mmCIF file of C-alpha atoms in Angstrom:
data_model
loop_
_atom_site.group_PDB
_atom_site.id
_atom_site.type_symbol
_atom_site.label_atom_id
_atom_site.label_comp_id
_atom_site.label_asym_id
_atom_site.label_seq_id
_atom_site.Cartn_x
_atom_site.Cartn_y
_atom_site.Cartn_z
ATOM 1 C CA UNK A 1 -87.744 71.672 -74.737
ATOM 2 C CA UNK A 2 -86.019 73.320 -71.810
ATOM 3 C CA UNK A 3 -83.500 71.707 -69.449
ATOM 4 C CA UNK A 4 -82.186 73.292 -66.272
ATOM 5 C CA UNK A 5 -79.131 71.727 -64.565
ATOM 6 C CA UNK A 6 -79.752 70.623 -60.979
ATOM 7 C CA UNK A 7 -76.055 70.421 -60.092
ATOM 8 C CA UNK A 8 -72.476 69.868 -61.243
ATOM 9 C CA UNK A 9 -69.948 67.049 -61.327
ATOM 10 C CA UNK A 10 -66.744 67.610 -59.357
ATOM 11 C CA UNK A 11 -64.179 65.187 -60.721
ATOM 12 C CA UNK A 12 -60.406 64.905 -60.784
ATOM 13 C CA UNK A 13 -60.646 64.320 -64.557
ATOM 14 C CA UNK A 14 -60.762 67.513 -66.615
ATOM 15 C CA UNK A 15 -60.224 66.167 -70.125
ATOM 16 C CA UNK A 16 -62.289 63.495 -71.886
ATOM 17 C CA UNK A 17 -59.152 61.786 -73.189
ATOM 18 C CA UNK A 18 -58.007 61.111 -69.606
ATOM 19 C CA UNK A 19 -61.191 59.357 -68.469
ATOM 20 C CA UNK A 20 -60.756 55.598 -67.739
ATOM 21 C CA UNK A 21 -63.372 53.329 -69.301
ATOM 22 C CA UNK A 22 -64.615 52.305 -65.835
ATOM 23 C CA UNK A 23 -64.913 55.904 -64.605
ATOM 24 C CA UNK A 24 -63.595 57.372 -61.351
ATOM 25 C CA UNK A 25 -64.747 58.414 -57.895
ATOM 26 C CA UNK A 26 -66.373 61.841 -58.033
ATOM 27 C CA UNK A 27 -68.693 64.166 -56.127
ATOM 28 C CA UNK A 28 -71.964 65.616 -57.345
ATOM 29 C CA UNK A 29 -72.954 69.024 -56.010
ATOM 30 C CA UNK A 30 -76.697 69.569 -56.079
ATOM 31 C CA UNK A 31 -77.680 73.226 -56.168
ATOM 32 C CA UNK A 32 -79.313 74.458 -52.960
ATOM 33 C CA UNK A 33 -82.721 75.052 -54.528
ATOM 34 C CA UNK A 34 -82.918 71.376 -55.538
ATOM 35 C CA UNK A 35 -81.459 69.882 -52.333
ATOM 36 C CA UNK A 36 -84.908 68.937 -51.023
ATOM 37 C CA UNK A 37 -85.183 66.437 -53.862
ATOM 38 C CA UNK A 38 -82.448 64.338 -52.247
ATOM 39 C CA UNK A 39 -84.579 63.343 -49.266
ATOM 40 C CA UNK A 40 -84.382 59.556 -48.873
ATOM 41 C CA UNK A 41 -81.684 59.092 -51.491
ATOM 42 C CA UNK A 42 -79.276 57.486 -49.012
ATOM 43 C CA UNK A 43 -81.580 54.434 -48.924
ATOM 44 C CA UNK A 44 -80.254 53.485 -52.373
ATOM 45 C CA UNK A 45 -76.922 51.828 -53.088
ATOM 46 C CA UNK A 46 -76.935 52.853 -56.771
ATOM 47 C CA UNK A 47 -78.351 55.713 -58.779
ATOM 48 C CA UNK A 48 -79.102 56.497 -62.409
ATOM 49 C CA UNK A 49 -77.260 59.704 -63.242
ATOM 50 C CA UNK A 50 -78.374 61.814 -66.205
ATOM 51 C CA UNK A 51 -75.968 64.529 -67.315
ATOM 52 C CA UNK A 52 -75.314 66.849 -70.251
ATOM 53 C CA UNK A 53 -71.926 66.201 -71.896
ATOM 54 C CA UNK A 54 -71.291 69.849 -72.584
ATOM 55 C CA UNK A 55 -68.039 69.429 -74.514
ATOM 56 C CA UNK A 56 -69.273 66.680 -76.851
ATOM 57 C CA UNK A 57 -69.815 67.206 -80.556
ATOM 58 C CA UNK A 58 -73.428 67.175 -81.725
ATOM 59 C CA UNK A 59 -72.951 66.833 -85.496
ATOM 60 C CA UNK A 60 -71.676 63.230 -85.608
ATOM 61 C CA UNK A 61 -73.751 60.136 -86.439
ATOM 62 C CA UNK A 62 -70.976 57.523 -86.717
ATOM 63 C CA UNK A 63 -67.997 56.981 -84.447
ATOM 64 C CA UNK A 64 -65.440 54.457 -83.180
ATOM 65 C CA UNK A 65 -65.017 53.211 -79.597
ATOM 66 C CA UNK A 66 -61.634 54.951 -79.421
ATOM 67 C CA UNK A 67 -61.126 54.413 -75.690
ATOM 68 C CA UNK A 68 -60.640 50.756 -76.557
ATOM 69 C CA UNK A 69 -58.915 51.025 -79.948
ATOM 70 C CA UNK A 70 -58.943 53.452 -82.856
ATOM 71 C CA UNK A 71 -59.078 50.656 -85.434
ATOM 72 C CA UNK A 72 -62.359 49.099 -84.325
ATOM 73 C CA UNK A 73 -65.200 49.250 -86.869
ATOM 74 C CA UNK A 74 -67.143 52.492 -87.136
ATOM 75 C CA UNK A 75 -70.740 52.290 -85.897
ATOM 76 C CA UNK A 76 -73.726 54.558 -85.561
ATOM 77 C CA UNK A 77 -73.698 56.607 -82.363
ATOM 78 C CA UNK A 78 -76.996 55.079 -81.254
ATOM 79 C CA UNK A 79 -75.248 51.683 -81.043
ATOM 80 C CA UNK A 80 -72.317 53.136 -79.083
ATOM 81 C CA UNK A 81 -71.860 54.804 -75.705
ATOM 82 C CA UNK A 82 -69.800 57.541 -77.321
ATOM 83 C CA UNK A 83 -70.224 61.102 -75.949
ATOM 84 C CA UNK A 84 -70.644 62.500 -79.463
ATOM 85 C CA UNK A 85 -74.306 62.363 -80.512
ATOM 86 C CA UNK A 86 -77.101 64.753 -81.561
ATOM 87 C CA UNK A 87 -78.231 65.220 -77.951
ATOM 88 C CA UNK A 88 -75.223 64.450 -75.732
ATOM 89 C CA UNK A 89 -77.043 63.064 -72.705
ATOM 90 C CA UNK A 90 -75.087 60.735 -70.438
ATOM 91 C CA UNK A 91 -77.130 58.047 -68.681
ATOM 92 C CA UNK A 92 -75.069 55.912 -66.312
ATOM 93 C CA UNK A 93 -75.460 53.745 -63.232
ATOM 94 C CA UNK A 94 -73.240 54.911 -60.361
ATOM 95 C CA UNK A 95 -72.683 53.699 -56.815
ATOM 96 C CA UNK A 96 -73.697 56.026 -53.986
ATOM 97 C CA UNK A 97 -70.952 56.066 -51.354
ATOM 98 C CA UNK A 98 -72.256 58.825 -49.091
ATOM 99 C CA UNK A 99 -74.095 62.120 -48.681
ATOM 100 C CA UNK A 100 -72.403 65.235 -47.291
ATOM 101 C CA UNK A 101 -74.080 68.434 -46.055
ATOM 102 C CA UNK A 102 -77.423 67.246 -47.493
ATOM 103 C CA UNK A 103 -76.517 68.161 -51.082
ATOM 104 C CA UNK A 104 -73.142 66.612 -51.990
ATOM 105 C CA UNK A 105 -73.156 63.020 -53.235
ATOM 106 C CA UNK A 106 -70.006 60.878 -53.172
ATOM 107 C CA UNK A 107 -70.194 58.477 -56.127
ATOM 108 C CA UNK A 108 -68.151 55.701 -57.734
ATOM 109 C CA UNK A 109 -67.898 54.717 -61.422
ATOM 110 C CA UNK A 110 -68.525 58.238 -62.704
ATOM 111 C CA UNK A 111 -67.287 58.701 -66.286
ATOM 112 C CA UNK A 112 -67.913 62.442 -66.490
ATOM 113 C CA UNK A 113 -65.360 65.245 -66.520
ATOM 114 C CA UNK A 114 -65.192 68.048 -63.993
ATOM 115 C CA UNK A 115 -67.904 70.666 -64.445
ATOM 116 C CA UNK A 116 -70.402 68.442 -66.294
ATOM 117 C CA UNK A 117 -73.975 69.687 -65.697
ATOM 118 C CA UNK A 118 -76.262 67.229 -63.899
ATOM 119 C CA UNK A 119 -79.759 67.019 -65.410
ATOM 120 C CA UNK A 120 -81.472 64.405 -63.240
ATOM 121 C CA UNK A 121 -80.967 61.631 -60.686
ATOM 122 C CA UNK A 122 -83.143 58.539 -60.290
ATOM 123 C CA UNK A 123 -82.862 55.545 -57.942
ATOM 124 C CA UNK A 124 -81.591 52.362 -59.592
ATOM 125 C CA UNK A 125 -84.078 49.534 -58.983
ATOM 126 C CA UNK A 126 -82.749 46.026 -59.546
ATOM 127 C CA UNK A 127 -86.051 44.379 -60.395
ATOM 128 C CA UNK A 128 -86.835 46.931 -63.104
ATOM 129 C CA UNK A 129 -83.505 48.214 -64.348
ATOM 130 C CA UNK A 130 -81.392 45.041 -64.326
ATOM 131 C CA UNK A 131 -82.000 42.779 -67.332
ATOM 132 C CA UNK A 132 -79.604 39.917 -66.618
ATOM 133 C CA UNK A 133 -80.764 38.049 -69.734
ATOM 134 C CA UNK A 134 -79.978 40.977 -72.033
ATOM 135 C CA UNK A 135 -77.678 40.287 -74.972
ATOM 136 C CA UNK A 136 -75.532 42.581 -77.095
ATOM 137 C CA UNK A 137 -72.895 42.454 -79.775
ATOM 138 C CA UNK A 138 -70.014 39.981 -79.621
ATOM 139 C CA UNK A 139 -67.225 41.841 -77.796
ATOM 140 C CA UNK A 140 -64.446 39.438 -78.830
ATOM 141 C CA UNK A 141 -62.704 41.866 -81.188
ATOM 142 C CA UNK A 142 -62.969 44.697 -78.682
ATOM 143 C CA UNK A 143 -61.531 42.501 -75.909
ATOM 144 C CA UNK A 144 -58.559 41.567 -78.091
ATOM 145 C CA UNK A 145 -57.668 45.228 -78.429
ATOM 146 C CA UNK A 146 -57.978 46.021 -74.719
ATOM 147 C CA UNK A 147 -54.960 46.209 -72.452
ATOM 148 C CA UNK A 148 -54.910 43.535 -69.707
ATOM 149 C CA UNK A 149 -55.516 46.099 -66.962
ATOM 150 C CA UNK A 150 -58.503 47.560 -68.769
ATOM 151 C CA UNK A 151 -59.995 44.124 -69.419
ATOM 152 C CA UNK A 152 -59.507 43.099 -65.789
ATOM 153 C CA UNK A 153 -61.246 46.264 -64.604
ATOM 154 C CA UNK A 154 -64.240 45.372 -66.763
ATOM 155 C CA UNK A 155 -64.364 41.824 -65.408
ATOM 156 C CA UNK A 156 -64.192 43.096 -61.833
ATOM 157 C CA UNK A 157 -67.058 45.478 -62.438
ATOM 158 C CA UNK A 158 -69.251 42.763 -63.999
ATOM 159 C CA UNK A 159 -68.480 40.365 -61.142
ATOM 160 C CA UNK A 160 -69.046 42.948 -58.402
ATOM 161 C CA UNK A 161 -72.271 44.152 -60.030
ATOM 162 C CA UNK A 162 -73.630 40.622 -59.641
ATOM 163 C CA UNK A 163 -72.063 39.619 -56.316
ATOM 164 C CA UNK A 164 -72.125 42.933 -54.464
ATOM 165 C CA UNK A 165 -68.504 43.326 -53.317
ATOM 166 C CA UNK A 166 -64.927 42.628 -54.349
ATOM 167 C CA UNK A 167 -64.046 39.775 -51.982
ATOM 168 C CA UNK A 168 -61.265 37.173 -52.371
ATOM 169 C CA UNK A 169 -63.641 34.705 -54.040
ATOM 170 C CA UNK A 170 -64.667 37.261 -56.636
ATOM 171 C CA UNK A 171 -61.005 38.074 -57.287
ATOM 172 C CA UNK A 172 -60.316 34.369 -57.933
ATOM 173 C CA UNK A 173 -63.307 34.244 -60.289
ATOM 174 C CA UNK A 174 -61.865 37.197 -62.214
ATOM 175 C CA UNK A 175 -58.484 35.430 -62.543
ATOM 176 C CA UNK A 176 -60.228 32.270 -63.808
ATOM 177 C CA UNK A 177 -62.176 34.368 -66.318
ATOM 178 C CA UNK A 178 -58.982 36.021 -67.555
ATOM 179 C CA UNK A 179 -57.408 32.614 -68.183
ATOM 180 C CA UNK A 180 -60.556 31.254 -69.865
ATOM 181 C CA UNK A 181 -60.738 34.270 -72.186
ATOM 182 C CA UNK A 182 -57.168 33.613 -73.269
ATOM 183 C CA UNK A 183 -57.847 29.896 -73.783
ATOM 184 C CA UNK A 184 -61.075 30.295 -75.758
ATOM 185 C CA UNK A 185 -60.085 33.577 -77.478
ATOM 186 C CA UNK A 186 -63.686 34.670 -77.125
ATOM 187 C CA UNK A 187 -65.980 36.957 -75.181
ATOM 188 C CA UNK A 188 -67.164 34.854 -72.231
ATOM 189 C CA UNK A 189 -70.709 36.139 -72.703
ATOM 190 C CA UNK A 190 -70.889 34.319 -76.025
ATOM 191 C CA UNK A 191 -73.816 31.819 -76.121
ATOM 192 C CA UNK A 192 -71.377 28.946 -76.723
ATOM 193 C CA UNK A 193 -69.589 29.510 -73.403
ATOM 194 C CA UNK A 194 -70.917 27.422 -70.507
ATOM 195 C CA UNK A 195 -69.884 27.361 -66.842
ATOM 196 C CA UNK A 196 -69.911 24.653 -64.174
ATOM 197 C CA UNK A 197 -68.756 26.294 -60.921
ATOM 198 C CA UNK A 198 -67.241 24.490 -57.973
ATOM 199 C CA UNK A 199 -68.249 24.843 -54.312
ATOM 200 C CA UNK A 200 -67.253 28.445 -53.506
ATOM 201 C CA UNK A 201 -70.387 30.648 -53.871
ATOM 202 C CA UNK A 202 -68.392 33.854 -54.324
ATOM 203 C CA UNK A 203 -66.377 32.413 -57.216
ATOM 204 C CA UNK A 204 -69.612 31.074 -58.693
ATOM 205 C CA UNK A 205 -71.246 34.507 -58.470
ATOM 206 C CA UNK A 206 -68.249 36.108 -60.169
ATOM 207 C CA UNK A 207 -68.337 33.628 -63.060
ATOM 208 C CA UNK A 208 -72.099 33.990 -63.459
ATOM 209 C CA UNK A 209 -71.881 37.787 -63.461
ATOM 210 C CA UNK A 210 -69.062 37.773 -66.006
ATOM 211 C CA UNK A 211 -70.511 35.156 -68.383
ATOM 212 C CA UNK A 212 -74.257 35.726 -68.055
ATOM 213 C CA UNK A 213 -74.731 31.962 -67.648
ATOM 214 C CA UNK A 214 -77.938 30.712 -66.029
ATOM 215 C CA UNK A 215 -79.879 27.447 -65.797
ATOM 216 C CA UNK A 216 -82.547 28.924 -68.045
ATOM 217 C CA UNK A 217 -80.179 29.594 -70.936
ATOM 218 C CA UNK A 218 -78.593 26.159 -70.363
ATOM 219 C CA UNK A 219 -75.140 27.629 -69.925
ATOM 220 C CA UNK A 220 -74.862 27.031 -66.173
ATOM 221 C CA UNK A 221 -74.231 23.615 -64.683
ATOM 222 C CA UNK A 222 -72.500 22.094 -61.659
ATOM 223 C CA UNK A 223 -69.031 20.580 -61.680
ATOM 224 C CA UNK A 224 -69.965 18.122 -58.947
ATOM 225 C CA UNK A 225 -66.675 18.596 -57.137
ATOM 226 C CA UNK A 226 -63.957 21.089 -56.353
ATOM 227 C CA UNK A 227 -63.381 21.952 -60.028
ATOM 228 C CA UNK A 228 -64.429 25.065 -61.918
ATOM 229 C CA UNK A 229 -65.125 24.183 -65.545
ATOM 230 C CA UNK A 230 -65.687 26.493 -68.502
ATOM 231 C CA UNK A 231 -66.494 25.104 -71.944
ATOM 232 C CA UNK A 232 -66.699 26.554 -75.437
ATOM 233 C CA UNK A 233 -66.901 25.114 -78.967
ATOM 234 C CA UNK A 234 -65.471 21.678 -78.267
ATOM 235 C CA UNK A 235 -62.915 22.837 -75.708
ATOM 236 C CA UNK A 236 -63.065 22.524 -71.919
ATOM 237 C CA UNK A 237 -60.897 24.328 -69.366
ATOM 238 C CA UNK A 238 -60.804 22.747 -65.898
ATOM 239 C CA UNK A 239 -59.519 24.855 -62.997
ATOM 240 C CA UNK A 240 -58.548 23.352 -59.627
ATOM 241 C CA UNK A 241 -57.614 25.830 -56.909
ATOM 242 C CA UNK A 242 -54.345 25.804 -55.040
ATOM 243 C CA UNK A 243 -53.729 27.646 -51.743
ATOM 244 C CA UNK A 244 -55.367 30.988 -52.450
ATOM 245 C CA UNK A 245 -54.192 34.137 -50.606
ATOM 246 C CA UNK A 246 -56.724 35.784 -48.312
ATOM 247 C CA UNK A 247 -56.076 39.262 -49.706
ATOM 248 C CA UNK A 248 -57.799 40.553 -52.843
ATOM 249 C CA UNK A 249 -54.681 42.516 -53.817
ATOM 250 C CA UNK A 250 -52.495 39.428 -53.395
ATOM 251 C CA UNK A 251 -54.849 37.351 -55.565
ATOM 252 C CA UNK A 252 -54.879 39.952 -58.333
ATOM 253 C CA UNK A 253 -51.074 40.252 -58.218
ATOM 254 C CA UNK A 254 -50.278 36.509 -58.031
ATOM 255 C CA UNK A 255 -49.178 34.357 -60.933
ATOM 256 C CA UNK A 256 -51.904 32.079 -62.265
ATOM 257 C CA UNK A 257 -49.868 28.945 -61.545
ATOM 258 C CA UNK A 258 -49.845 29.791 -57.834
ATOM 259 C CA UNK A 259 -53.638 30.198 -57.759
ATOM 260 C CA UNK A 260 -54.878 27.210 -59.733
ATOM 261 C CA UNK A 261 -53.993 24.286 -61.976
ATOM 262 C CA UNK A 262 -55.614 24.458 -65.395
ATOM 263 C CA UNK A 263 -56.099 21.581 -67.823
ATOM 264 C CA UNK A 264 -57.584 22.020 -71.294
ATOM 265 C CA UNK A 265 -59.417 19.109 -72.941
ATOM 266 C CA UNK A 266 -61.355 18.490 -76.122
ATOM 267 C CA UNK A 267 -64.991 17.594 -75.652
ATOM 268 C CA UNK A 268 -67.885 16.764 -77.986
ATOM 269 C CA UNK A 269 -70.032 19.734 -78.884
ATOM 270 C CA UNK A 270 -73.607 19.520 -77.685
ATOM 271 C CA UNK A 271 -76.530 20.708 -79.747
ATOM 272 C CA UNK A 272 -78.740 23.239 -78.020
#
């Protein structure tokens, strides 16, 4: 087996310990002899980036998601996205922001340190690569150990991945999701969490992207009014919007009480 790097990552992050969970903006330099392979790449909004994590250990089979918390349970590396693994390949979906001089790619959400060798690039194709119905482990314990800023960043990414942009409606959906997580004390992707969005389609998209609710899994309904309702295990949280700022930054900085009224009720549990 022989791998030849096709380029390098140029990132402002030089140490693995400094890398945010959500990654950073970075530039990929493709070596001149491979530049022809980029023809047509600007037609894609997102790419699959395959890199070699050259500073990662290769003799580890169990690890902890330490970027979240050092006291989370240890798991096998094949059930984690840890850089330490027998063959330290990084496979990640990144957003293409632009192409410069026919061989430099401006990317967002890159979680690779400066100087990381690039092995391959593929176009991300929604119909094939997105499995919206996919399930994974319950992230409740991990969420509890996250800082509020880190958790919000994750919610924003899930909402934007589904909706397409961070607009005011998506920002409101993120704030509702933050409050619901606190109320239910549970990962909102849990099968017991259901959503009945109100009339704003952007807020609805955000809540769907964050929770994974759909009509097919019977977790998505309709509130039938101007309310946004999330339910879980006999508890219902009803959100009614107040005057919402027009700026995303203002929405993310505002106190919850200025954005919406929230009432929590008990409700009978339904059998699925």
